[in-house]
Structures are given as structure tokens and as C-alpha cells.
mmCIF file of C-alpha atoms in Angstrom:
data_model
loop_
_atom_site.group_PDB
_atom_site.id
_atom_site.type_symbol
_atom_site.label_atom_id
_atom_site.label_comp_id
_atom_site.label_asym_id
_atom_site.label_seq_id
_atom_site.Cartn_x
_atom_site.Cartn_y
_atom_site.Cartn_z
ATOM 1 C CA UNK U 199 10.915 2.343 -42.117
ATOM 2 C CA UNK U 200 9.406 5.895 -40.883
ATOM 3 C CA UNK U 201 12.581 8.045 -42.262
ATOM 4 C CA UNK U 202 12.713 10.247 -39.127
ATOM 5 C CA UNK U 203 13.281 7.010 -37.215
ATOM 6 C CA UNK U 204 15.632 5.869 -39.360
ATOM 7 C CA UNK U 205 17.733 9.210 -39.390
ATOM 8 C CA UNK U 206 17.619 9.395 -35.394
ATOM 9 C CA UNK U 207 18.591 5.770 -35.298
ATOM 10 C CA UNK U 208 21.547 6.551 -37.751
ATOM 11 C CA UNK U 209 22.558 9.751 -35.372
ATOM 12 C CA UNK U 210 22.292 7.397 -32.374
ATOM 13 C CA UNK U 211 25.400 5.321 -33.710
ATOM 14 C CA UNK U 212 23.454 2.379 -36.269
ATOM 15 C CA UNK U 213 26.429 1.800 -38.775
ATOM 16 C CA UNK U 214 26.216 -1.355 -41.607
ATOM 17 C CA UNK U 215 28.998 -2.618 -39.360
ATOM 18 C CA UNK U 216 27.157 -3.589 -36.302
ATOM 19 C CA UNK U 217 24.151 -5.200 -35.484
ATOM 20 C CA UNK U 218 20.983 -3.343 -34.848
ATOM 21 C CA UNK U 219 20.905 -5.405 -31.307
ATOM 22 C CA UNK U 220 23.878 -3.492 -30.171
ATOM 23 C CA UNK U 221 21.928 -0.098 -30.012
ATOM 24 C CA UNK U 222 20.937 0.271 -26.508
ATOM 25 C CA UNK U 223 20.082 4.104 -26.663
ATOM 26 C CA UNK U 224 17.964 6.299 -29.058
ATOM 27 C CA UNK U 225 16.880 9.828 -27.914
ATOM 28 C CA UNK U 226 14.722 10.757 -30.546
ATOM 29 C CA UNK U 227 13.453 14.097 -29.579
ATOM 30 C CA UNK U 228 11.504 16.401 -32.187
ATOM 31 C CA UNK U 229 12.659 13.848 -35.141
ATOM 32 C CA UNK U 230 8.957 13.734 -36.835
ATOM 33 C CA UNK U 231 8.691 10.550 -35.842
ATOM 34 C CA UNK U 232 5.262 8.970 -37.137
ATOM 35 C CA UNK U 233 5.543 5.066 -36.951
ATOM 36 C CA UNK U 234 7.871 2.750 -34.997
ATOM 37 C CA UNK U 235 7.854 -0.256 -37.683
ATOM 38 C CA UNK U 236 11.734 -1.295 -37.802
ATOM 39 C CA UNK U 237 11.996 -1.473 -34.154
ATOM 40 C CA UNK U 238 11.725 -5.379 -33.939
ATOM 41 C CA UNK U 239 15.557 -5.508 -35.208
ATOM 42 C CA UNK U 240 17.055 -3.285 -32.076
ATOM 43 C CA UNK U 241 16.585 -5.713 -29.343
ATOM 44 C CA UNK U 242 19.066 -4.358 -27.212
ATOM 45 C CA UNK U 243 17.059 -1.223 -26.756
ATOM 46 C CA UNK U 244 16.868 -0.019 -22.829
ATOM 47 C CA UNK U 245 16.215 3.633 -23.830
ATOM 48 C CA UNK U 246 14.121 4.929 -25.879
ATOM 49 C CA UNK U 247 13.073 8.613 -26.027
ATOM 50 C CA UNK U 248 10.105 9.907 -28.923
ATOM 51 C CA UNK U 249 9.223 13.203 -27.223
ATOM 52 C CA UNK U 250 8.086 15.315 -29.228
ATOM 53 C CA UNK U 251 7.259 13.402 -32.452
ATOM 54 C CA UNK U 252 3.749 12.245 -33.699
ATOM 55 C CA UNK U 253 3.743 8.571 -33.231
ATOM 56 C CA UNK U 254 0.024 7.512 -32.701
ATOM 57 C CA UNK U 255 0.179 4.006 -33.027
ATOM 58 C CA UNK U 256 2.333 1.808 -30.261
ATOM 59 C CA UNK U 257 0.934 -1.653 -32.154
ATOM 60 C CA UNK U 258 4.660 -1.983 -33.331
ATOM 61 C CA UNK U 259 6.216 -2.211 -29.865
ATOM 62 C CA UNK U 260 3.636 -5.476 -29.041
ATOM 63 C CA UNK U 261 4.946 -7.270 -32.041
ATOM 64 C CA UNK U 262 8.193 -7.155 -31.256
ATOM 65 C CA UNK U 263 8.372 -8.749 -28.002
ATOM 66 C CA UNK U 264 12.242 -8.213 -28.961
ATOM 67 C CA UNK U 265 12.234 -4.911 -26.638
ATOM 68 C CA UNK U 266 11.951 -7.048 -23.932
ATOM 69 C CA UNK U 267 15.312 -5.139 -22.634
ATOM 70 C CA UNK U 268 13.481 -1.698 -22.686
ATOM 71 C CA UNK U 269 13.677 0.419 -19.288
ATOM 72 C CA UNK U 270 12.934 3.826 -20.029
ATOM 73 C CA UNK U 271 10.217 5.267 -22.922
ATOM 74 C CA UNK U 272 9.518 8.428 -23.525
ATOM 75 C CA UNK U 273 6.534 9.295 -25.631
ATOM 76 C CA UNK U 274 5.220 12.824 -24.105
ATOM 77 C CA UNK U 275 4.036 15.235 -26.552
ATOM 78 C CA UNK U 276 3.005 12.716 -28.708
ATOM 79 C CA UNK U 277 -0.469 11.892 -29.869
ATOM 80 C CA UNK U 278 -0.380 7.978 -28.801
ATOM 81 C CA UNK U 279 -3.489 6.290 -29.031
ATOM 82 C CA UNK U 280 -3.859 2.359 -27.411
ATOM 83 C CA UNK U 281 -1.389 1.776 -24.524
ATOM 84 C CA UNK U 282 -1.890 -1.795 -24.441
ATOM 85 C CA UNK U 283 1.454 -2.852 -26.222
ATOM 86 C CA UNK U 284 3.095 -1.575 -23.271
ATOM 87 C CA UNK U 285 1.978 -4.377 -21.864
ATOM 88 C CA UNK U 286 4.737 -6.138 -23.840
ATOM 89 C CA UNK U 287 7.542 -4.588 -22.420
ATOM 90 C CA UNK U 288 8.437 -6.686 -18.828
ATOM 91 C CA UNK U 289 11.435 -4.286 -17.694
ATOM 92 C CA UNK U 290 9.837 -1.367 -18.263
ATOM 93 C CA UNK U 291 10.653 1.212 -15.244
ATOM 94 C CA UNK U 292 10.225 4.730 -16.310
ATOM 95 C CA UNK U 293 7.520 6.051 -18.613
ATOM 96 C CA UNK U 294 7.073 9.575 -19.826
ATOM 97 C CA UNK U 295 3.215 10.500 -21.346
ATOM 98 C CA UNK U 296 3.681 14.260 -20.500
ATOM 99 C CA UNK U 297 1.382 16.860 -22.336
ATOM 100 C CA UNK U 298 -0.435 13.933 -24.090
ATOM 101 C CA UNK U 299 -4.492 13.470 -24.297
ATOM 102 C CA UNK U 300 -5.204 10.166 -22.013
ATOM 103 C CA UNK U 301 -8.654 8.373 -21.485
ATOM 104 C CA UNK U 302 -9.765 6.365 -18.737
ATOM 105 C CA UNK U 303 -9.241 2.767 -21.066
ATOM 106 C CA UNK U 304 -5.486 4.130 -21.234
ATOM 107 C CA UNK U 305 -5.159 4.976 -17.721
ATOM 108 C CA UNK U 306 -6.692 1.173 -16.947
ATOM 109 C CA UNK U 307 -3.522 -0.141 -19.473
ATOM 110 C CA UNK U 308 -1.544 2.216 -17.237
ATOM 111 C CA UNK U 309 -2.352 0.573 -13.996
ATOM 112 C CA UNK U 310 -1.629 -2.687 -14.937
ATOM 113 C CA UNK U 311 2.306 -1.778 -15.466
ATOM 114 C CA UNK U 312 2.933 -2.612 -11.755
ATOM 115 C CA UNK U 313 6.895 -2.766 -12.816
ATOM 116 C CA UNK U 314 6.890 0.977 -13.118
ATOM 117 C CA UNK U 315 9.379 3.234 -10.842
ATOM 118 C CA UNK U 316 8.040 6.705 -12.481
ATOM 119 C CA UNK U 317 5.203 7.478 -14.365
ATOM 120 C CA UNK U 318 5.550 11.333 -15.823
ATOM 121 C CA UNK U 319 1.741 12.504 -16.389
ATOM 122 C CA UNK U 320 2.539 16.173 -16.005
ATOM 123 C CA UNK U 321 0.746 18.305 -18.679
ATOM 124 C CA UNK U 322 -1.907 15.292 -19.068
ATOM 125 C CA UNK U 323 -4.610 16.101 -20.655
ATOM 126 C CA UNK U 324 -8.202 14.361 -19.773
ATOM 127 C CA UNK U 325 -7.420 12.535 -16.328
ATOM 128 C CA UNK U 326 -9.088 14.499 -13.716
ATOM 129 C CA UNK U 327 -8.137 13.786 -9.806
ATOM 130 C CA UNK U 328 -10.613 10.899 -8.743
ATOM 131 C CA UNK U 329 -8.930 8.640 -12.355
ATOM 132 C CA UNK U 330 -5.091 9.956 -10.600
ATOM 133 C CA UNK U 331 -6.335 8.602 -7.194
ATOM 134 C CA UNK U 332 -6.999 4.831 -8.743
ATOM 135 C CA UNK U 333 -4.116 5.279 -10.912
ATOM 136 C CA UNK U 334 -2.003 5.963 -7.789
ATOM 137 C CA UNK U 335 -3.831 3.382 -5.874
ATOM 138 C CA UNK U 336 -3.305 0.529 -8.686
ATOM 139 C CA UNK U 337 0.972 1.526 -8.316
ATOM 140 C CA UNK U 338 1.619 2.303 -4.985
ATOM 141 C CA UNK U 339 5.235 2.058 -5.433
ATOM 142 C CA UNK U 340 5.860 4.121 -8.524
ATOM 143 C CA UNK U 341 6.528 7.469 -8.310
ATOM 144 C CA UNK U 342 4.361 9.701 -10.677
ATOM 145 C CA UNK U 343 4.004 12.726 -11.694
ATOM 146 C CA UNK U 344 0.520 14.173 -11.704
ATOM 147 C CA UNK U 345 -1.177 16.079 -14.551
ATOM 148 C CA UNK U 346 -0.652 19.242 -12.434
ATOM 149 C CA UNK U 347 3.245 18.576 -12.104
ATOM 150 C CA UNK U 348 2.850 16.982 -8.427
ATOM 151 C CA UNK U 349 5.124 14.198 -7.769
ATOM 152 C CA UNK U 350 3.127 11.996 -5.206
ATOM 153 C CA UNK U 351 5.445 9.359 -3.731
#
């Protein structure tokens, strides 16, 4: 497993002496964080912060399925790629993508999460107004937070 994972998993109470699926919280801010592999075990997951790390690839988080549990993700500052596996992830409620680079295929992936209760955009880069508008459109009951900062309710 990616060995900043593995150390903020460790600092977020993982011990040989319970089960990975009794985890429920990782905040792994700033922990260099490149791949996610190793997250299928922690099926009790409901937060999960990455700010700040440079995880790319979300491919992991469709495999698992097991993160069915997950409410809250945080993966602003970091330079994710395909959104799709979010997809995966039924009980997801808040999402943070602040200060990333989005396209308009991720912002379609976006709009499909109708499940979300905040989306955190702020710091965006590449969604100009007219792609927030449809975003905003295709969840009209989840707060978000605009590339500007603006929280349109």
C-alpha cells in the first residue's frame, strides 16, 4: 500500500488488534498521499479526508464497493483525474474538489451524484459560470460552493 496512506491510517487509530472495518475516520491532510489501493479492507469508512495529497487516480474507490458507508470525501488540492468511481459510493453527502483542475466530462460525473448535500468547488479551476449553472441545475438540493467561493443554496 501507498506508505503515506498507510502511515495516516496508522495515526488514525489502525492497530493489528482490530479490524480495518472498525476505522470509520481518516483525515489525511498533506500525508503525500499518491494511490488509494488498500482501501477495500476499511469498510467502515464514513470519513475520509486526502486534501492536500497527490492522488490522481480514484479507480481504487470503484473496486471496492466496500466504502459503501462513506459520507464525507475530501480530495481538494489534489490532482484527481476520472470522477466516475464516485459513482460507487451510494451515501455519499459531502464532497470537497477545492483548488483542483475539473473538465466538463468530470463535472457531467458530478451531476449525476444527486445524493450530495455540499459540493465544495471553491478554487476550481476550468468550470466557467454557464458549466456551474447546469451543475447547479442537475443538484438542486445540494448546497455548493462555486469556483469563486459563492455558496448558492
Amino acid at each position: 500500500p501507498d506508505e503515506g496512506l498507510e502511515a495516516c491510517l496508522l495515526a488514525a487509530g489502525l492497530r493489528d488488534d482490530i479490524p480495518a472495518a472498525a476505522l470509520t475516520k481518516a483525515l489525511c491532510t498533506g500525508a503525500g498521499i499518491v494511490k488509494l489501493d488498500g482501501l477495500e479492507a476499511f469498510t467502515g469508512l464514513t470519513v475520509l479526508g486526502l486534501r492536500g495529497n497527490r492522488v490522481a487516480t480514484l479507480e481504487p474507490l470503484a473496486a471496492l464497493g466496500g466504502l459503501s458507508v462513506l459520507r464525507v470525501l475530501d480530495l481538494s488540492g489534489n490532482p484527481v483525474g476520472d470522477l466516475a468511481p464516485l459513482q460507487s459510493l451510494p451515501r455519499l453527502r459531502r464532497l470537497g474538489l477545492a483548488n483542483t483542475a475539473l473538465d466538463e466530462s468530470q463535472l457531467a460525473v458530478l451531476g449525476t451524484l444527486s445524493g450530495l448535500g455540499y459540493l465544495d468547488l471553491g478554487g476550481a479551476q476550468g468550470v466557467d459560470s454557464g458549466a456551474v449553472a447546469q451543475l447547479r441545475a442537475s443538484l438542486p438540493n445540494t448546497v455548493l460552493v462555486d469556483p469563486l467561493g459563492q455558496v448558492l443554496e
